[in-house]
PDB file of C-alpha atoms in Angstrom:
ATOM      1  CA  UNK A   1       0.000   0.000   0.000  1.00 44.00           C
ATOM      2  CA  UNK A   2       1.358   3.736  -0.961  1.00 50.00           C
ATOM      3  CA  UNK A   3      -1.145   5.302   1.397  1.00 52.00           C
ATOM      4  CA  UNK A   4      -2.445   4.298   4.716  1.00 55.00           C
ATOM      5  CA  UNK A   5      -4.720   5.473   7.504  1.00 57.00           C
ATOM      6  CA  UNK A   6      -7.454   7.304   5.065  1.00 58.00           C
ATOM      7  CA  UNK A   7     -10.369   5.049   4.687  1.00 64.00           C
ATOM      8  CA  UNK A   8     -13.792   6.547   3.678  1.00 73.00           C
ATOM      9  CA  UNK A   9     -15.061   3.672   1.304  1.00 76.00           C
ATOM     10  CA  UNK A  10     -18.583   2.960   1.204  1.00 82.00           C
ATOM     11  CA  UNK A  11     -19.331  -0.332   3.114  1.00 86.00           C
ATOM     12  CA  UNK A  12     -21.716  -2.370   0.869  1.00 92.00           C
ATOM     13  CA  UNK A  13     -24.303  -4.537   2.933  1.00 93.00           C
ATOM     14  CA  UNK A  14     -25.959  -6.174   0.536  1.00 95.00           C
ATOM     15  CA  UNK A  15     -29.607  -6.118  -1.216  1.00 95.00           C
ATOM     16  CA  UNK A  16     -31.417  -8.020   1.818  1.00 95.00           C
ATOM     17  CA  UNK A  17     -34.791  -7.178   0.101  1.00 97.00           C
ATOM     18  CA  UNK A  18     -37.672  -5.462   2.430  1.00 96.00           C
ATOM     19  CA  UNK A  19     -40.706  -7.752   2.009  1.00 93.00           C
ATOM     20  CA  UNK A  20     -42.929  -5.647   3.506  1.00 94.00           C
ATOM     21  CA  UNK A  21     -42.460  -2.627   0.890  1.00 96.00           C
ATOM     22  CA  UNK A  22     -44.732  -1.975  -1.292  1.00 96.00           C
ATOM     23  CA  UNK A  23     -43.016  -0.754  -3.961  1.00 97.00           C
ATOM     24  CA  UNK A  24     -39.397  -2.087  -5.256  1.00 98.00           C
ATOM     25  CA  UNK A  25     -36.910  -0.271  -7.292  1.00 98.00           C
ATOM     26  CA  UNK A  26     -33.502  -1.848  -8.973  1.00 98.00           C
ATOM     27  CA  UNK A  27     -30.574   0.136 -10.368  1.00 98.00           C
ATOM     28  CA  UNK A  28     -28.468  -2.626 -11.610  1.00 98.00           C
ATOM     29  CA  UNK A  29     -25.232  -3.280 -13.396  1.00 97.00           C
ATOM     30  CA  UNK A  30     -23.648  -6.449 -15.068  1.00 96.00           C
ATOM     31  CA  UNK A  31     -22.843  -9.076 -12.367  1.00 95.00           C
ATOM     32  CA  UNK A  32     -25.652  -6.662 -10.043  1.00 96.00           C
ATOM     33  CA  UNK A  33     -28.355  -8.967 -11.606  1.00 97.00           C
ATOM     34  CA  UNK A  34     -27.286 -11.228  -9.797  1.00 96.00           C
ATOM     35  CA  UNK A  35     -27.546  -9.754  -6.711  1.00 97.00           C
ATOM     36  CA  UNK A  36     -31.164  -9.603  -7.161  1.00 97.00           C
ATOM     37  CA  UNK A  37     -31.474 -13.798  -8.619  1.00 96.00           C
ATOM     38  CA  UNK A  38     -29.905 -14.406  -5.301  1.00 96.00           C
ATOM     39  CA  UNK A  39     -32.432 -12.560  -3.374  1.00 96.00           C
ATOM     40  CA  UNK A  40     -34.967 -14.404  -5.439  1.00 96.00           C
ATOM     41  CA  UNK A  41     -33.555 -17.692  -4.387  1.00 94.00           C
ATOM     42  CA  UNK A  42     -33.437 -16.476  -0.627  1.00 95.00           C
ATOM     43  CA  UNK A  43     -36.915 -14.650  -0.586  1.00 95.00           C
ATOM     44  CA  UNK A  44     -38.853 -16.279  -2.843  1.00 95.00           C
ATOM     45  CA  UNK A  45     -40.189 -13.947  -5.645  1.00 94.00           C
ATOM     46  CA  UNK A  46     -43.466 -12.111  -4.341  1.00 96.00           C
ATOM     47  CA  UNK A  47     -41.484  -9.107  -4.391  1.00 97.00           C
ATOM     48  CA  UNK A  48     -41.359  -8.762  -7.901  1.00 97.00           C
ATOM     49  CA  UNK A  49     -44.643  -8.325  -8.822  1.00 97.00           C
ATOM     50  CA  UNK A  50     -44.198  -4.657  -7.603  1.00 97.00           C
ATOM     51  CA  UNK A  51     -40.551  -4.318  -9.221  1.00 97.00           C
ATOM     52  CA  UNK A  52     -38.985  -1.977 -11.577  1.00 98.00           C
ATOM     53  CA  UNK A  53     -35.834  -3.033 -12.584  1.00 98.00           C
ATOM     54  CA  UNK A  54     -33.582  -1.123 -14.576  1.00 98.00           C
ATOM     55  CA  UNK A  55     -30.644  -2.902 -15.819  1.00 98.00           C
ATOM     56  CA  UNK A  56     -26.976  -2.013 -18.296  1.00 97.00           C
ATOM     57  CA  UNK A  57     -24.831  -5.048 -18.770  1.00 96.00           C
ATOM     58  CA  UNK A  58     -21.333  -4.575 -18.728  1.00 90.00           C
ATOM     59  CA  UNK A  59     -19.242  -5.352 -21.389  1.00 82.00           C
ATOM     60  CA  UNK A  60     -19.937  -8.908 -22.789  1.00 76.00           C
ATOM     61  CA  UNK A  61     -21.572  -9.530 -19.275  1.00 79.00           C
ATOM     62  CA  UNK A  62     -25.153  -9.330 -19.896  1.00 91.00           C
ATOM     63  CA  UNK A  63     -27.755 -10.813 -17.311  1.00 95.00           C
ATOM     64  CA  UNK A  64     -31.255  -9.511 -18.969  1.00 95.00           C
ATOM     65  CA  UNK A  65     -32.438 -12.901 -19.920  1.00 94.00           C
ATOM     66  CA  UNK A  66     -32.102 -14.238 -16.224  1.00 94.00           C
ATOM     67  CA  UNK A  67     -33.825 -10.724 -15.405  1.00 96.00           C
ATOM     68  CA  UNK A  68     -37.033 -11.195 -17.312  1.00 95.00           C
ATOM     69  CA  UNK A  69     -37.436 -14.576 -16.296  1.00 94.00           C
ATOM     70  CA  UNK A  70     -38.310 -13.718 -13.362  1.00 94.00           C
ATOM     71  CA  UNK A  71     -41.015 -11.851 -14.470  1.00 94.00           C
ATOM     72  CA  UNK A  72     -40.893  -9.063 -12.669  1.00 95.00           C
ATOM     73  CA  UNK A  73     -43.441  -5.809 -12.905  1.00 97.00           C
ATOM     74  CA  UNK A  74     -40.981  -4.060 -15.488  1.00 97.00           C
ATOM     75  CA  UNK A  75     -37.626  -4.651 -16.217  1.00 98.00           C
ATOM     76  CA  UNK A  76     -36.218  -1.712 -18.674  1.00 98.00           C
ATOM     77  CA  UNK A  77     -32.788  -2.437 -20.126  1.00 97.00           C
ATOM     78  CA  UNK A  78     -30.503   0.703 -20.967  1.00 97.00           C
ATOM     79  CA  UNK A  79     -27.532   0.424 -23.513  1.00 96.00           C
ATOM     80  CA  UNK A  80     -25.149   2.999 -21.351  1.00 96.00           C
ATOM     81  CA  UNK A  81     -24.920   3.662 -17.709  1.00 96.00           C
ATOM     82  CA  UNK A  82     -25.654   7.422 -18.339  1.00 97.00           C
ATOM     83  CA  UNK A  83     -29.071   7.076 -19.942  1.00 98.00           C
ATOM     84  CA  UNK A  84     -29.689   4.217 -17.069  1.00 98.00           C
ATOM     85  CA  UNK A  85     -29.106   7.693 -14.714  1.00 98.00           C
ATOM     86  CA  UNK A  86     -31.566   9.799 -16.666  1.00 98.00           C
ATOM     87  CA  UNK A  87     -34.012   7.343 -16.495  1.00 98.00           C
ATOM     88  CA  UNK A  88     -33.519   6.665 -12.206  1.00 98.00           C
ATOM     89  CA  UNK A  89     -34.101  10.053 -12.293  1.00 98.00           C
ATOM     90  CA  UNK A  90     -37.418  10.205 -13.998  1.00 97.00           C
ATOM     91  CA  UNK A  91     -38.396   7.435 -11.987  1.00 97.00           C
ATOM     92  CA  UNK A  92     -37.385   8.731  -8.506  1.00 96.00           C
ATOM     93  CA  UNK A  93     -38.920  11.662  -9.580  1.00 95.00           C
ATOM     94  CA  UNK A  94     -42.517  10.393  -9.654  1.00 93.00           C
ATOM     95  CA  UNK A  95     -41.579   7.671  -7.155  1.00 92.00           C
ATOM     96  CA  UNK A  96     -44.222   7.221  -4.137  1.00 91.00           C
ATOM     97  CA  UNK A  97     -44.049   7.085  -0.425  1.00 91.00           C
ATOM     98  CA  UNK A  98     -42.613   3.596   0.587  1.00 92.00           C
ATOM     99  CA  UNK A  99     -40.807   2.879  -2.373  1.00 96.00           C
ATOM    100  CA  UNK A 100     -37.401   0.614  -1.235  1.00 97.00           C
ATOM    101  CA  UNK A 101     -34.459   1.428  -3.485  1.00 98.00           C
ATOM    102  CA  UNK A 102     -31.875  -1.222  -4.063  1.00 98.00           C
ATOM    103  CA  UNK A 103     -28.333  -0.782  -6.474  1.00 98.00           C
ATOM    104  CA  UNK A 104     -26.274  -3.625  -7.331  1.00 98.00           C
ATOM    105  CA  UNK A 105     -23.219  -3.551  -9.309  1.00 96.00           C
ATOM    106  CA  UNK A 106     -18.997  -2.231  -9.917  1.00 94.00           C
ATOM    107  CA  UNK A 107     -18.192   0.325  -7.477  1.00 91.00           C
ATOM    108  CA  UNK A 108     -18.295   3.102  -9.748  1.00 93.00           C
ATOM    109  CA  UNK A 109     -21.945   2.601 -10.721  1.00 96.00           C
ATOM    110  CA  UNK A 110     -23.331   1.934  -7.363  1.00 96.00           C
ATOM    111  CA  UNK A 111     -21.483   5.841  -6.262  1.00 95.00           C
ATOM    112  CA  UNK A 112     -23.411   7.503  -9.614  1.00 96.00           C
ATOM    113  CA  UNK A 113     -26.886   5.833  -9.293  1.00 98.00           C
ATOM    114  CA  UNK A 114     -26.256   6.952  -5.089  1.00 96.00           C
ATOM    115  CA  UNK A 115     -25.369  10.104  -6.248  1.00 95.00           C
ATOM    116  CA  UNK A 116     -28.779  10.632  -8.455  1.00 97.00           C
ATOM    117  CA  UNK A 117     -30.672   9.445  -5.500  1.00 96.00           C
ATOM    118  CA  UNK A 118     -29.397  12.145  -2.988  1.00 94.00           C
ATOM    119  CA  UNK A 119     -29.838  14.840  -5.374  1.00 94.00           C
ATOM    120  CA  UNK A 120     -33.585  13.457  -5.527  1.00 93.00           C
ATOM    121  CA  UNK A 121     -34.150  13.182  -1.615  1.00 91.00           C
ATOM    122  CA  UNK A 122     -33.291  10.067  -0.798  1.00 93.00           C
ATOM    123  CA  UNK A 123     -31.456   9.558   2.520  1.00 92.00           C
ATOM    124  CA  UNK A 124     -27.974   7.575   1.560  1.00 89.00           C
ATOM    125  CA  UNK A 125     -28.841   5.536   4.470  1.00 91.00           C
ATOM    126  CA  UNK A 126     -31.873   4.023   3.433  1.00 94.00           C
ATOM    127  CA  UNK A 127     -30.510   2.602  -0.207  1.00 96.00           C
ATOM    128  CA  UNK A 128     -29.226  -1.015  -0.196  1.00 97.00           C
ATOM    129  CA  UNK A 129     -26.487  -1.597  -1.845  1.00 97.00           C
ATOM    130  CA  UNK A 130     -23.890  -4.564  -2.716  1.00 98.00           C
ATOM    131  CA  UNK A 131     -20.821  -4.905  -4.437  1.00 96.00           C
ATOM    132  CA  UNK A 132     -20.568  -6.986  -7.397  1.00 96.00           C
ATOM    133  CA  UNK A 133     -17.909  -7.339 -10.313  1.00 92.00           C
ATOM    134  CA  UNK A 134     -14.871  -5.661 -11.603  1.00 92.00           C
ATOM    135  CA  UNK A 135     -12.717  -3.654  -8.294  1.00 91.00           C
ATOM    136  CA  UNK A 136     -12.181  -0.625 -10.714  1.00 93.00           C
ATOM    137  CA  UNK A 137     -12.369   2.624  -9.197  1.00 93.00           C
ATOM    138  CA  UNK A 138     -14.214   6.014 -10.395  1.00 95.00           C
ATOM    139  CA  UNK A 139     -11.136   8.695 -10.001  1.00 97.00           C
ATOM    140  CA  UNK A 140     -11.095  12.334  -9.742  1.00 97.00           C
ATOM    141  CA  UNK A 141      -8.029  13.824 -10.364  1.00 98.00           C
ATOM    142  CA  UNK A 142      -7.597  16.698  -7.502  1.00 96.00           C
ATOM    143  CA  UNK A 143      -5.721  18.845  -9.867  1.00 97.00           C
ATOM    144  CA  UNK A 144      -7.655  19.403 -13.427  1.00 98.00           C
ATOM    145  CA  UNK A 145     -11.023  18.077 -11.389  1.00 97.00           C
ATOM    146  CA  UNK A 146     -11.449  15.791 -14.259  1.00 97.00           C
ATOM    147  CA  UNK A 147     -12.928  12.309 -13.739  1.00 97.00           C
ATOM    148  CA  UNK A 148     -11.694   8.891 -14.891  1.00 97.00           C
ATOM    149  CA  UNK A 149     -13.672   5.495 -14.662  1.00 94.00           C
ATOM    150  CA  UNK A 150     -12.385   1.864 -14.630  1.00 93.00           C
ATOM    151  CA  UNK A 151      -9.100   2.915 -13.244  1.00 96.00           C
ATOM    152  CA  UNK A 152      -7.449  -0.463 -12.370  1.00 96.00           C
ATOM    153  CA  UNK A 153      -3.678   0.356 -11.223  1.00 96.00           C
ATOM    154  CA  UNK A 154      -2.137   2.057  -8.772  1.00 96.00           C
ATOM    155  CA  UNK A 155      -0.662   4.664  -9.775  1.00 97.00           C
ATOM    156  CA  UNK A 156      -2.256   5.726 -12.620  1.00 96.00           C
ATOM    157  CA  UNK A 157      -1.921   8.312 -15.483  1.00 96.00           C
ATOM    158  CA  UNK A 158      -4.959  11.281 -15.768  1.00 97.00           C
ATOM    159  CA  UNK A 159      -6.689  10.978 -18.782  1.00 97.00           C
ATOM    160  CA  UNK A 160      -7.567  14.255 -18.902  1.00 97.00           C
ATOM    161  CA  UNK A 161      -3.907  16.483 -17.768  1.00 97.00           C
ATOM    162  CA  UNK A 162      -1.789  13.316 -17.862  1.00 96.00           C
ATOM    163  CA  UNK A 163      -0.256  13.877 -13.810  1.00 96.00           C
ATOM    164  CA  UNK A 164       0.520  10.367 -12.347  1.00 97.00           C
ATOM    165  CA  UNK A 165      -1.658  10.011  -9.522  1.00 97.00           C
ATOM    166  CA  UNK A 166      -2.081   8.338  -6.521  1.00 95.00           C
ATOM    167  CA  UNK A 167      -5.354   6.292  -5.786  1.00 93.00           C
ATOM    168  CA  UNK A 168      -5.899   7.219  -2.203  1.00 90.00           C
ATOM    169  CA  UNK A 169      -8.770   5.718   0.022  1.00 87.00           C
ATOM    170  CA  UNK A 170     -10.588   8.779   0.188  1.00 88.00           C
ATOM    171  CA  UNK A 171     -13.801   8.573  -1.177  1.00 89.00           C
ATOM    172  CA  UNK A 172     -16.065  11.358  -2.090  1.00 90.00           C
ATOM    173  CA  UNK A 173     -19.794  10.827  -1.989  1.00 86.00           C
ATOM    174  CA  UNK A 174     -20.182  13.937  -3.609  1.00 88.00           C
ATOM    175  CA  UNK A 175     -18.244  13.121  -6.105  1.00 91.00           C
ATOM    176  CA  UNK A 176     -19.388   9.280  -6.262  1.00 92.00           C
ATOM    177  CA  UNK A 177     -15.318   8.704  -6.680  1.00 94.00           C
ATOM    178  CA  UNK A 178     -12.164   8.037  -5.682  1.00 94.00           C
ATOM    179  CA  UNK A 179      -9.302  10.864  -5.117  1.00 95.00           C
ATOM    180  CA  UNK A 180      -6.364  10.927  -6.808  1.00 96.00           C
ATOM    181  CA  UNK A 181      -3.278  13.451  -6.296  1.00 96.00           C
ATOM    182  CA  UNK A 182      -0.237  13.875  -8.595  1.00 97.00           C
ATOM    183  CA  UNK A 183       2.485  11.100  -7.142  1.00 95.00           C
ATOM    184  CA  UNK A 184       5.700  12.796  -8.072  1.00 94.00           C
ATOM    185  CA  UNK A 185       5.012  16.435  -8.336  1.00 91.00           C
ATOM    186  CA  UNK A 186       8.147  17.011  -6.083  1.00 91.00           C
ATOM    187  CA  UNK A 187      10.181  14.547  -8.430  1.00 92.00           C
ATOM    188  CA  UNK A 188       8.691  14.489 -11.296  1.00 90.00           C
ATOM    189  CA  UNK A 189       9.190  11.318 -12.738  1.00 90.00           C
ATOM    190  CA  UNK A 190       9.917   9.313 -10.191  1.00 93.00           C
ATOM    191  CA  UNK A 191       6.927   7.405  -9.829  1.00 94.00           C
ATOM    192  CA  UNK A 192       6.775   3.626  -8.962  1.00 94.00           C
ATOM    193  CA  UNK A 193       5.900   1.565 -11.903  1.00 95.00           C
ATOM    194  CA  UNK A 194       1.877   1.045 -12.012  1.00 95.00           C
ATOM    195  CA  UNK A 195       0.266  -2.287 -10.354  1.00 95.00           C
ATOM    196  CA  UNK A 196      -2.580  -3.489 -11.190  1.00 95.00           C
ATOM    197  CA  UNK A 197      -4.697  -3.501  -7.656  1.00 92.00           C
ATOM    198  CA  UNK A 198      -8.131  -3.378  -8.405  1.00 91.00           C
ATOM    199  CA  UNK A 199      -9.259  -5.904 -10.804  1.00 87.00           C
TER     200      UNK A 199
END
């Protein structure tokens, strides 16, 4: 580890769906789907019937079949994560009172479908959450304020000014990423060789 003693990552609980809601909302991505087939398993699948999933697979990873046959209320497939955002915001828009909000999937996607949320009125607290696929962080560089997704080494280049940064802990909620300040701005550089530390 380059940098120790700053942890603010998001702890990820897991779905753990409410039964007694009566409404039930999915933001999901890739490997998130099945997040939600496990639930299904553990549950049963009364919940669905008052589901609205909305689902982008990622990459060649694409778990919409296994979606739909569960049959849920609507299931609404997006081809990119940002129209996936417009349309959680539509939704939460006219959402009503009682509505349980879930999000499943990479890091990165679970901090931007949070961050759409908040800016809508939802309390951070009461959105379940889990963790599944790729490691790869969401990165803002602290310098140019520009924002890099599916950074996987440590450090890493800045696709937007090209500083070598450091991938610290610190994680903005705000932001829905990562921090990253310039390694070697003392040295210029000097910076260790990048390692690839989250998969």
């Amino acid at each position: 580890m380059l940098v120790v003693g700053i942890k603010s990552r998001p702890v990820y609980s897991g779905l753990a769906i409410d039964t007694h809601a009566p409404r039930h909302l999915f933001a999901l991505e890739g490997e998130g789907a099945m997040a939600l087939t496990d639930q299904v398993a553990a549950v049963g699948r009364d919940f669905l019937a008052t589901s609205e999933i909305l689902y982008v697979a990622r990459g060649a990873e694409n778990h919409a079949a296994a979606l739909a046959k569960h049959k849920p209320f609507d299931l609404w497939t997006a081809p990119t994560i940002p129209i996936l955002l417009y349309r959680l915001k539509a939704t939460l828009i006219s959402a009503k009172m009682g509505t349980r909000f879930y999000i499943s999937g990479t890091e990165g996607f679970i901090g931007q479908a949070m961050q759409v949320a908040i800016e809508n009125g939802i309390d951070f607290n009461s959105i379940r959450t889990e963790h599944r696929g790729s490691m790869a962080r969401r990165v803002q560089c602290v310098h140019c304020k520009g924002v890099t997704d599916n950074v996987t080494t440590q450090p890493f280049t800045c696709s937007h000014c090209g500083l070598t940064l450091l991938v610290r802990d610190h994680y903005s909620r705000r932001i829905a990423a990562f921090q990253g300040v310039n390694i070697d701005a003392e040295e210029p550089g000097t910076a260790p060789a990048p390692e690839v530390l989250f998969p």
